[in-house]
Amino acid sequence: MPERARVSSAHISPSAHYTGYVWYRHQLADTAFVTRFGRFVHGLLSPITWGARMAFDLDIEQLLLQRHLQIDAQLTAAIEQGGVCQVVEIACGLSPRGRRFSLRYPQLRYIEADLPVMAARKRLLLNAEGWLGSQHQVRAVDILAEEGANCLAALFAELDQSKPVVVITEGLVNYFELALVESFWTRLAEQLRAFPQATYLTELYPDLREHPRYRQLRWGVGLIGRLTRGNYPLHYRNDPAIVQGFEKCGFSQVVVFDPSRTSQALGLAPSRSAGLVRVIEARV
């Protein structure tokens, strides 16, 4: 059996509860996105995250907000300046982005996608609030599936391939070893070539060994891995390596953003965990 077939992405979903509560705490999500488990885990971890801020200058919530708001900023620019009218958010979990952007841009077609169990939960949540419709939908997808009803090709077959598209993954790729991630990116780039304009937005935590907070970052991502019952490898050593990696997977234009440098524009206080997360905007 190929290695990809033995790898499960089911361990990712528990982290959605924690981040869902973080978005709510920072006024990025409605109360409908808050789960009892998410509130419980956030409370349970509060002493640890406080200690990490005080002792190590590692602010986990700040890192989450940096990546989330930088992706929001790039998506806003793609819609308002690039004419994008279709968005696919893979591994949507309890992300409130689909709700917020569907409200802000009624003309936008927004498809949220996740593993079947998580997709069903998200669909139930959005349906209960009356938020789903012809423009805002939820679909099942498995990024490791190369064929079948839940593969990437089946997901993108629903889109209008004569119009621009943006694809988002947030809080996903760092759960997998680089070989699996690059396989996903290669298949994604193949799908995006069918569109006249296609942009992929994601985030990475590079293996910045020269960074003064590298040891604290390793501690933090190790904690995240234990909480989500999976490994949490760091990918690439620096920004040029990130660009080269994406180009190898079939993306021709790659821009790497350090959200700590745009904190003020993102509405955030100056970062105490500067330069630990990257947001990538890649086009085919």
JSON list of N, CA, C and O in Angstrom, two decimals, residues 103-145:
[
{"chain": "A", "resi": 103, "resn": "LEU", "atom": "N", "xyz": [-21.02, 37.47, 3.95]},
{"chain": "A", "resi": 103, "resn": "LEU", "atom": "CA", "xyz": [-21.79, 38.65, 4.34]},
{"chain": "A", "resi": 103, "resn": "LEU", "atom": "C", "xyz": [-21.24, 39.91, 3.68]},
{"chain": "A", "resi": 103, "resn": "LEU", "atom": "O", "xyz": [-22.00, 40.76, 3.21]},
{"chain": "A", "resi": 104, "resn": "ARG", "atom": "N", "xyz": [-19.92, 40.01, 3.64]},
{"chain": "A", "resi": 104, "resn": "ARG", "atom": "CA", "xyz": [-19.30, 41.22, 3.11]},
{"chain": "A", "resi": 104, "resn": "ARG", "atom": "C", "xyz": [-19.42, 41.32, 1.59]},
{"chain": "A", "resi": 104, "resn": "ARG", "atom": "O", "xyz": [-19.56, 42.41, 1.04]},
{"chain": "A", "resi": 105, "resn": "TYR", "atom": "N", "xyz": [-19.37, 40.15, 0.92]},
{"chain": "A", "resi": 105, "resn": "TYR", "atom": "CA", "xyz": [-19.42, 40.13, -0.54]},
{"chain": "A", "resi": 105, "resn": "TYR", "atom": "C", "xyz": [-20.52, 39.15, -0.99]},
{"chain": "A", "resi": 105, "resn": "TYR", "atom": "O", "xyz": [-20.24, 37.97, -1.25]},
{"chain": "A", "resi": 106, "resn": "PRO", "atom": "N", "xyz": [-21.75, 39.60, -1.08]},
{"chain": "A", "resi": 106, "resn": "PRO", "atom": "CA", "xyz": [-22.87, 38.70, -1.41]},
{"chain": "A", "resi": 106, "resn": "PRO", "atom": "C", "xyz": [-22.72, 38.01, -2.76]},
{"chain": "A", "resi": 106, "resn": "PRO", "atom": "O", "xyz": [-23.32, 36.95, -2.98]},
{"chain": "A", "resi": 107, "resn": "GLN", "atom": "N", "xyz": [-21.94, 38.60, -3.67]},
{"chain": "A", "resi": 107, "resn": "GLN", "atom": "CA", "xyz": [-21.76, 38.02, -4.99]},
{"chain": "A", "resi": 107, "resn": "GLN", "atom": "C", "xyz": [-20.78, 36.84, -4.99]},
{"chain": "A", "resi": 107, "resn": "GLN", "atom": "O", "xyz": [-20.65, 36.10, -5.97]},
{"chain": "A", "resi": 108, "resn": "LEU", "atom": "N", "xyz": [-20.08, 36.65, -3.88]},
{"chain": "A", "resi": 108, "resn": "LEU", "atom": "CA", "xyz": [-19.01, 35.66, -3.79]},
{"chain": "A", "resi": 108, "resn": "LEU", "atom": "C", "xyz": [-19.57, 34.25, -3.64]},
{"chain": "A", "resi": 108, "resn": "LEU", "atom": "O", "xyz": [-20.46, 34.00, -2.82]},
{"chain": "A", "resi": 109, "resn": "ARG", "atom": "N", "xyz": [-19.05, 33.31, -4.42]},
{"chain": "A", "resi": 109, "resn": "ARG", "atom": "CA", "xyz": [-19.36, 31.90, -4.19]},
{"chain": "A", "resi": 109, "resn": "ARG", "atom": "C", "xyz": [-18.28, 31.34, -3.28]},
{"chain": "A", "resi": 109, "resn": "ARG", "atom": "O", "xyz": [-17.09, 31.35, -3.62]},
{"chain": "A", "resi": 110, "resn": "TYR", "atom": "N", "xyz": [-18.70, 30.85, -2.13]},
{"chain": "A", "resi": 110, "resn": "TYR", "atom": "CA", "xyz": [-17.76, 30.40, -1.11]},
{"chain": "A", "resi": 110, "resn": "TYR", "atom": "C", "xyz": [-18.06, 28.94, -0.77]},
{"chain": "A", "resi": 110, "resn": "TYR", "atom": "O", "xyz": [-19.14, 28.62, -0.27]},
{"chain": "A", "resi": 111, "resn": "ILE", "atom": "N", "xyz": [-17.10, 28.06, -1.06]},
{"chain": "A", "resi": 111, "resn": "ILE", "atom": "CA", "xyz": [-17.24, 26.65, -0.74]},
{"chain": "A", "resi": 111, "resn": "ILE", "atom": "C", "xyz": [-16.29, 26.30, 0.39]},
{"chain": "A", "resi": 111, "resn": "ILE", "atom": "O", "xyz": [-15.08, 26.49, 0.28]},
{"chain": "A", "resi": 112, "resn": "GLU", "atom": "N", "xyz": [-16.85, 25.82, 1.49]},
{"chain": "A", "resi": 112, "resn": "GLU", "atom": "CA", "xyz": [-16.05, 25.32, 2.60]},
{"chain": "A", "resi": 112, "resn": "GLU", "atom": "C", "xyz": [-15.95, 23.80, 2.47]},
{"chain": "A", "resi": 112, "resn": "GLU", "atom": "O", "xyz": [-16.93, 23.14, 2.15]},
{"chain": "A", "resi": 113, "resn": "ALA", "atom": "N", "xyz": [-14.76, 23.26, 2.72]},
{"chain": "A", "resi": 113, "resn": "ALA", "atom": "CA", "xyz": [-14.55, 21.83, 2.53]},
{"chain": "A", "resi": 113, "resn": "ALA", "atom": "C", "xyz": [-13.70, 21.27, 3.67]},
{"chain": "A", "resi": 113, "resn": "ALA", "atom": "O", "xyz": [-12.80, 21.94, 4.17]},
{"chain": "A", "resi": 114, "resn": "ASP", "atom": "N", "xyz": [-14.02, 20.04, 4.05]},
{"chain": "A", "resi": 114, "resn": "ASP", "atom": "CA", "xyz": [-13.26, 19.37, 5.11]},
{"chain": "A", "resi": 114, "resn": "ASP", "atom": "C", "xyz": [-13.52, 17.87, 4.99]},
{"chain": "A", "resi": 114, "resn": "ASP", "atom": "O", "xyz": [-14.30, 17.42, 4.14]},
{"chain": "A", "resi": 115, "resn": "LEU", "atom": "N", "xyz": [-12.87, 17.11, 5.85]},
{"chain": "A", "resi": 115, "resn": "LEU", "atom": "CA", "xyz": [-13.14, 15.68, 5.91]},
{"chain": "A", "resi": 115, "resn": "LEU", "atom": "C", "xyz": [-14.63, 15.45, 6.15]},
{"chain": "A", "resi": 115, "resn": "LEU", "atom": "O", "xyz": [-15.31, 16.30, 6.75]},
{"chain": "A", "resi": 116, "resn": "PRO", "atom": "N", "xyz": [-15.18, 14.32, 5.68]},
{"chain": "A", "resi": 116, "resn": "PRO", "atom": "CA", "xyz": [-16.63, 14.14, 5.72]},
{"chain": "A", "resi": 116, "resn": "PRO", "atom": "C", "xyz": [-17.29, 14.40, 7.06]},
{"chain": "A", "resi": 116, "resn": "PRO", "atom": "O", "xyz": [-18.32, 15.08, 7.12]},
{"chain": "A", "resi": 117, "resn": "VAL", "atom": "N", "xyz": [-16.72, 13.92, 8.16]},
{"chain": "A", "resi": 117, "resn": "VAL", "atom": "CA", "xyz": [-17.34, 14.11, 9.47]},
{"chain": "A", "resi": 117, "resn": "VAL", "atom": "C", "xyz": [-17.35, 15.58, 9.86]},
{"chain": "A", "resi": 117, "resn": "VAL", "atom": "O", "xyz": [-18.35, 16.12, 10.32]},
{"chain": "A", "resi": 118, "resn": "MET", "atom": "N", "xyz": [-16.21, 16.27, 9.65]},
{"chain": "A", "resi": 118, "resn": "MET", "atom": "CA", "xyz": [-16.14, 17.69, 9.99]},
{"chain": "A", "resi": 118, "resn": "MET", "atom": "C", "xyz": [-17.01, 18.51, 9.05]},
{"chain": "A", "resi": 118, "resn": "MET", "atom": "O", "xyz": [-17.64, 19.49, 9.48]},
{"chain": "A", "resi": 119, "resn": "ALA", "atom": "N", "xyz": [-17.06, 18.13, 7.78]},
{"chain": "A", "resi": 119, "resn": "ALA", "atom": "CA", "xyz": [-17.90, 18.86, 6.82]},
{"chain": "A", "resi": 119, "resn": "ALA", "atom": "C", "xyz": [-19.37, 18.75, 7.22]},
{"chain": "A", "resi": 119, "resn": "ALA", "atom": "O", "xyz": [-20.13, 19.74, 7.14]},
{"chain": "A", "resi": 120, "resn": "ALA", "atom": "N", "xyz": [-19.78, 17.57, 7.66]},
{"chain": "A", "resi": 120, "resn": "ALA", "atom": "CA", "xyz": [-21.17, 17.38, 8.09]},
{"chain": "A", "resi": 120, "resn": "ALA", "atom": "C", "xyz": [-21.48, 18.25, 9.29]},
{"chain": "A", "resi": 120, "resn": "ALA", "atom": "O", "xyz": [-22.57, 18.85, 9.38]},
{"chain": "A", "resi": 121, "resn": "ARG", "atom": "N", "xyz": [-20.54, 18.34, 10.22]},
{"chain": "A", "resi": 121, "resn": "ARG", "atom": "CA", "xyz": [-20.75, 19.18, 11.40]},
{"chain": "A", "resi": 121, "resn": "ARG", "atom": "C", "xyz": [-20.85, 20.65, 11.02]},
{"chain": "A", "resi": 121, "resn": "ARG", "atom": "O", "xyz": [-21.70, 21.39, 11.52]},
{"chain": "A", "resi": 122, "resn": "LYS", "atom": "N", "xyz": [-19.97, 21.09, 10.11]},
{"chain": "A", "resi": 122, "resn": "LYS", "atom": "CA", "xyz": [-19.99, 22.49, 9.69]},
{"chain": "A", "resi": 122, "resn": "LYS", "atom": "C", "xyz": [-21.28, 22.81, 8.93]},
{"chain": "A", "resi": 122, "resn": "LYS", "atom": "O", "xyz": [-21.87, 23.88, 9.09]},
{"chain": "A", "resi": 123, "resn": "ARG", "atom": "N", "xyz": [-21.71, 21.88, 8.11]},
{"chain": "A", "resi": 123, "resn": "ARG", "atom": "CA", "xyz": [-22.96, 22.08, 7.35]},
{"chain": "A", "resi": 123, "resn": "ARG", "atom": "C", "xyz": [-24.15, 22.21, 8.30]},
{"chain": "A", "resi": 123, "resn": "ARG", "atom": "O", "xyz": [-25.02, 23.07, 8.12]},
{"chain": "A", "resi": 124, "resn": "LEU", "atom": "N", "xyz": [-24.17, 21.37, 9.32]},
{"chain": "A", "resi": 124, "resn": "LEU", "atom": "CA", "xyz": [-25.25, 21.42, 10.31]},
{"chain": "A", "resi": 124, "resn": "LEU", "atom": "C", "xyz": [-25.25, 22.76, 11.04]},
{"chain": "A", "resi": 124, "resn": "LEU", "atom": "O", "xyz": [-26.31, 23.37, 11.24]},
{"chain": "A", "resi": 125, "resn": "LEU", "atom": "N", "xyz": [-24.06, 23.22, 11.42]},
{"chain": "A", "resi": 125, "resn": "LEU", "atom": "CA", "xyz": [-23.94, 24.50, 12.13]},
{"chain": "A", "resi": 125, "resn": "LEU", "atom": "C", "xyz": [-24.45, 25.65, 11.26]},
{"chain": "A", "resi": 125, "resn": "LEU", "atom": "O", "xyz": [-25.27, 26.47, 11.71]},
{"chain": "A", "resi": 126, "resn": "LEU", "atom": "N", "xyz": [-23.99, 25.72, 10.03]},
{"chain": "A", "resi": 126, "resn": "LEU", "atom": "CA", "xyz": [-24.37, 26.82, 9.15]},
{"chain": "A", "resi": 126, "resn": "LEU", "atom": "C", "xyz": [-25.84, 26.76, 8.76]},
{"chain": "A", "resi": 126, "resn": "LEU", "atom": "O", "xyz": [-26.52, 27.79, 8.65]},
{"chain": "A", "resi": 127, "resn": "ASN", "atom": "N", "xyz": [-26.34, 25.53, 8.57]},
{"chain": "A", "resi": 127, "resn": "ASN", "atom": "CA", "xyz": [-27.76, 25.36, 8.23]},
{"chain": "A", "resi": 127, "resn": "ASN", "atom": "C", "xyz": [-28.65, 25.82, 9.37]},
{"chain": "A", "resi": 127, "resn": "ASN", "atom": "O", "xyz": [-29.69, 26.46, 9.15]},
{"chain": "A", "resi": 128, "resn": "ALA", "atom": "N", "xyz": [-28.24, 25.49, 10.60]},
{"chain": "A", "resi": 128, "resn": "ALA", "atom": "CA", "xyz": [-29.05, 25.84, 11.76]},
{"chain": "A", "resi": 128, "resn": "ALA", "atom": "C", "xyz": [-29.20, 27.35, 11.90]},
{"chain": "A", "resi": 128, "resn": "ALA", "atom": "O", "xyz": [-30.21, 27.84, 12.41]},
{"chain": "A", "resi": 129, "resn": "GLU", "atom": "N", "xyz": [-28.20, 28.10, 11.43]},
{"chain": "A", "resi": 129, "resn": "GLU", "atom": "CA", "xyz": [-28.25, 29.55, 11.51]},
{"chain": "A", "resi": 129, "resn": "GLU", "atom": "C", "xyz": [-28.84, 30.18, 10.25]},
{"chain": "A", "resi": 129, "resn": "GLU", "atom": "O", "xyz": [-28.96, 31.41, 10.16]},
{"chain": "A", "resi": 130, "resn": "GLY", "atom": "N", "xyz": [-29.18, 29.35, 9.26]},
{"chain": "A", "resi": 130, "resn": "GLY", "atom": "CA", "xyz": [-29.74, 29.86, 8.01]},
{"chain": "A", "resi": 130, "resn": "GLY", "atom": "C", "xyz": [-28.71, 30.55, 7.14]},
{"chain": "A", "resi": 130, "resn": "GLY", "atom": "O", "xyz": [-29.05, 31.45, 6.36]},
{"chain": "A", "resi": 131, "resn": "TRP", "atom": "N", "xyz": [-27.45, 30.14, 7.24]},
{"chain": "A", "resi": 131, "resn": "TRP", "atom": "CA", "xyz": [-26.37, 30.83, 6.54]},
{"chain": "A", "resi": 131, "resn": "TRP", "atom": "C", "xyz": [-25.98, 30.18, 5.23]},
{"chain": "A", "resi": 131, "resn": "TRP", "atom": "O", "xyz": [-25.18, 30.75, 4.47]},
{"chain": "A", "resi": 132, "resn": "LEU", "atom": "N", "xyz": [-26.47, 28.99, 4.93]},
{"chain": "A", "resi": 132, "resn": "LEU", "atom": "CA", "xyz": [-26.11, 28.32, 3.69]},
{"chain": "A", "resi": 132, "resn": "LEU", "atom": "C", "xyz": [-27.08, 28.68, 2.58]},
{"chain": "A", "resi": 132, "resn": "LEU", "atom": "O", "xyz": [-28.23, 29.05, 2.83]},
{"chain": "A", "resi": 133, "resn": "GLY", "atom": "N", "xyz": [-26.60, 28.57, 1.34]},
{"chain": "A", "resi": 133, "resn": "GLY", "atom": "CA", "xyz": [-27.45, 28.85, 0.19]},
{"chain": "A", "resi": 133, "resn": "GLY", "atom": "C", "xyz": [-26.71, 28.49, -1.08]},
{"chain": "A", "resi": 133, "resn": "GLY", "atom": "O", "xyz": [-25.70, 27.77, -1.04]},
{"chain": "A", "resi": 134, "resn": "SER", "atom": "N", "xyz": [-27.15, 28.98, -2.19]},
{"chain": "A", "resi": 134, "resn": "SER", "atom": "CA", "xyz": [-26.52, 28.64, -3.46]},
{"chain": "A", "resi": 134, "resn": "SER", "atom": "C", "xyz": [-25.10, 29.20, -3.57]},
{"chain": "A", "resi": 134, "resn": "SER", "atom": "O", "xyz": [-24.26, 28.65, -4.29]},
{"chain": "A", "resi": 135, "resn": "GLN", "atom": "N", "xyz": [-24.81, 30.28, -2.84]},
{"chain": "A", "resi": 135, "resn": "GLN", "atom": "CA", "xyz": [-23.49, 30.91, -2.92]},
{"chain": "A", "resi": 135, "resn": "GLN", "atom": "C", "xyz": [-22.53, 30.44, -1.82]},
{"chain": "A", "resi": 135, "resn": "GLN", "atom": "O", "xyz": [-21.33, 30.54, -1.98]},
{"chain": "A", "resi": 136, "resn": "HIS", "atom": "N", "xyz": [-23.08, 29.94, -0.74]},
{"chain": "A", "resi": 136, "resn": "HIS", "atom": "CA", "xyz": [-22.24, 29.49, 0.39]},
{"chain": "A", "resi": 136, "resn": "HIS", "atom": "C", "xyz": [-22.60, 28.04, 0.68]},
{"chain": "A", "resi": 136, "resn": "HIS", "atom": "O", "xyz": [-23.72, 27.73, 1.09]},
{"chain": "A", "resi": 137, "resn": "GLN", "atom": "N", "xyz": [-21.62, 27.15, 0.45]},
{"chain": "A", "resi": 137, "resn": "GLN", "atom": "CA", "xyz": [-21.88, 25.71, 0.54]},
{"chain": "A", "resi": 137, "resn": "GLN", "atom": "C", "xyz": [-20.76, 25.01, 1.29]},
{"chain": "A", "resi": 137, "resn": "GLN", "atom": "O", "xyz": [-19.68, 25.57, 1.50]},
{"chain": "A", "resi": 138, "resn": "VAL", "atom": "N", "xyz": [-21.04, 23.77, 1.70]},
{"chain": "A", "resi": 138, "resn": "VAL", "atom": "CA", "xyz": [-20.03, 22.94, 2.38]},
{"chain": "A", "resi": 138, "resn": "VAL", "atom": "C", "xyz": [-19.92, 21.63, 1.62]},
{"chain": "A", "resi": 138, "resn": "VAL", "atom": "O", "xyz": [-20.93, 21.02, 1.26]},
{"chain": "A", "resi": 139, "resn": "ARG", "atom": "N", "xyz": [-18.68, 21.19, 1.39]},
{"chain": "A", "resi": 139, "resn": "ARG", "atom": "CA", "xyz": [-18.42, 19.94, 0.68]},
{"chain": "A", "resi": 139, "resn": "ARG", "atom": "C", "xyz": [-17.41, 19.10, 1.45]},
{"chain": "A", "resi": 139, "resn": "ARG", "atom": "O", "xyz": [-16.61, 19.62, 2.23]},
{"chain": "A", "resi": 140, "resn": "ALA", "atom": "N", "xyz": [-17.42, 17.81, 1.20]},
{"chain": "A", "resi": 140, "resn": "ALA", "atom": "CA", "xyz": [-16.44, 16.89, 1.79]},
{"chain": "A", "resi": 140, "resn": "ALA", "atom": "C", "xyz": [-15.23, 16.80, 0.87]},
{"chain": "A", "resi": 140, "resn": "ALA", "atom": "O", "xyz": [-15.36, 16.76, -0.35]},
{"chain": "A", "resi": 141, "resn": "VAL", "atom": "N", "xyz": [-14.04, 16.76, 1.48]},
{"chain": "A", "resi": 141, "resn": "VAL", "atom": "CA", "xyz": [-12.81, 16.57, 0.70]},
{"chain": "A", "resi": 141, "resn": "VAL", "atom": "C", "xyz": [-11.76, 15.92, 1.60]},
{"chain": "A", "resi": 141, "resn": "VAL", "atom": "O", "xyz": [-11.78, 16.10, 2.82]},
{"chain": "A", "resi": 142, "resn": "ASP", "atom": "N", "xyz": [-10.88, 15.17, 0.99]},
{"chain": "A", "resi": 142, "resn": "ASP", "atom": "CA", "xyz": [-9.73, 14.60, 1.68]},
{"chain": "A", "resi": 142, "resn": "ASP", "atom": "C", "xyz": [-8.51, 14.91, 0.82]},
{"chain": "A", "resi": 142, "resn": "ASP", "atom": "O", "xyz": [-8.40, 14.41, -0.30]},
{"chain": "A", "resi": 143, "resn": "ILE", "atom": "N", "xyz": [-7.61, 15.74, 1.32]},
{"chain": "A", "resi": 143, "resn": "ILE", "atom": "CA", "xyz": [-6.48, 16.18, 0.50]},
{"chain": "A", "resi": 143, "resn": "ILE", "atom": "C", "xyz": [-5.55, 15.03, 0.15]},
{"chain": "A", "resi": 143, "resn": "ILE", "atom": "O", "xyz": [-4.72, 15.15, -0.77]},
{"chain": "A", "resi": 144, "resn": "LEU", "atom": "N", "xyz": [-5.64, 13.90, 0.87]},
{"chain": "A", "resi": 144, "resn": "LEU", "atom": "CA", "xyz": [-4.78, 12.77, 0.58]},
{"chain": "A", "resi": 144, "resn": "LEU", "atom": "C", "xyz": [-5.38, 11.81, -0.45]},
{"chain": "A", "resi": 144, "resn": "LEU", "atom": "O", "xyz": [-4.70, 10.90, -0.91]},
{"chain": "A", "resi": 145, "resn": "ALA", "atom": "N", "xyz": [-6.65, 12.03, -0.80]},
{"chain": "A", "resi": 145, "resn": "ALA", "atom": "CA", "xyz": [-7.32, 11.16, -1.78]},
{"chain": "A", "resi": 145, "resn": "ALA", "atom": "C", "xyz": [-6.95, 11.60, -3.19]},
{"chain": "A", "resi": 145, "resn": "ALA", "atom": "O", "xyz": [-7.13, 12.76, -3.55]}
]
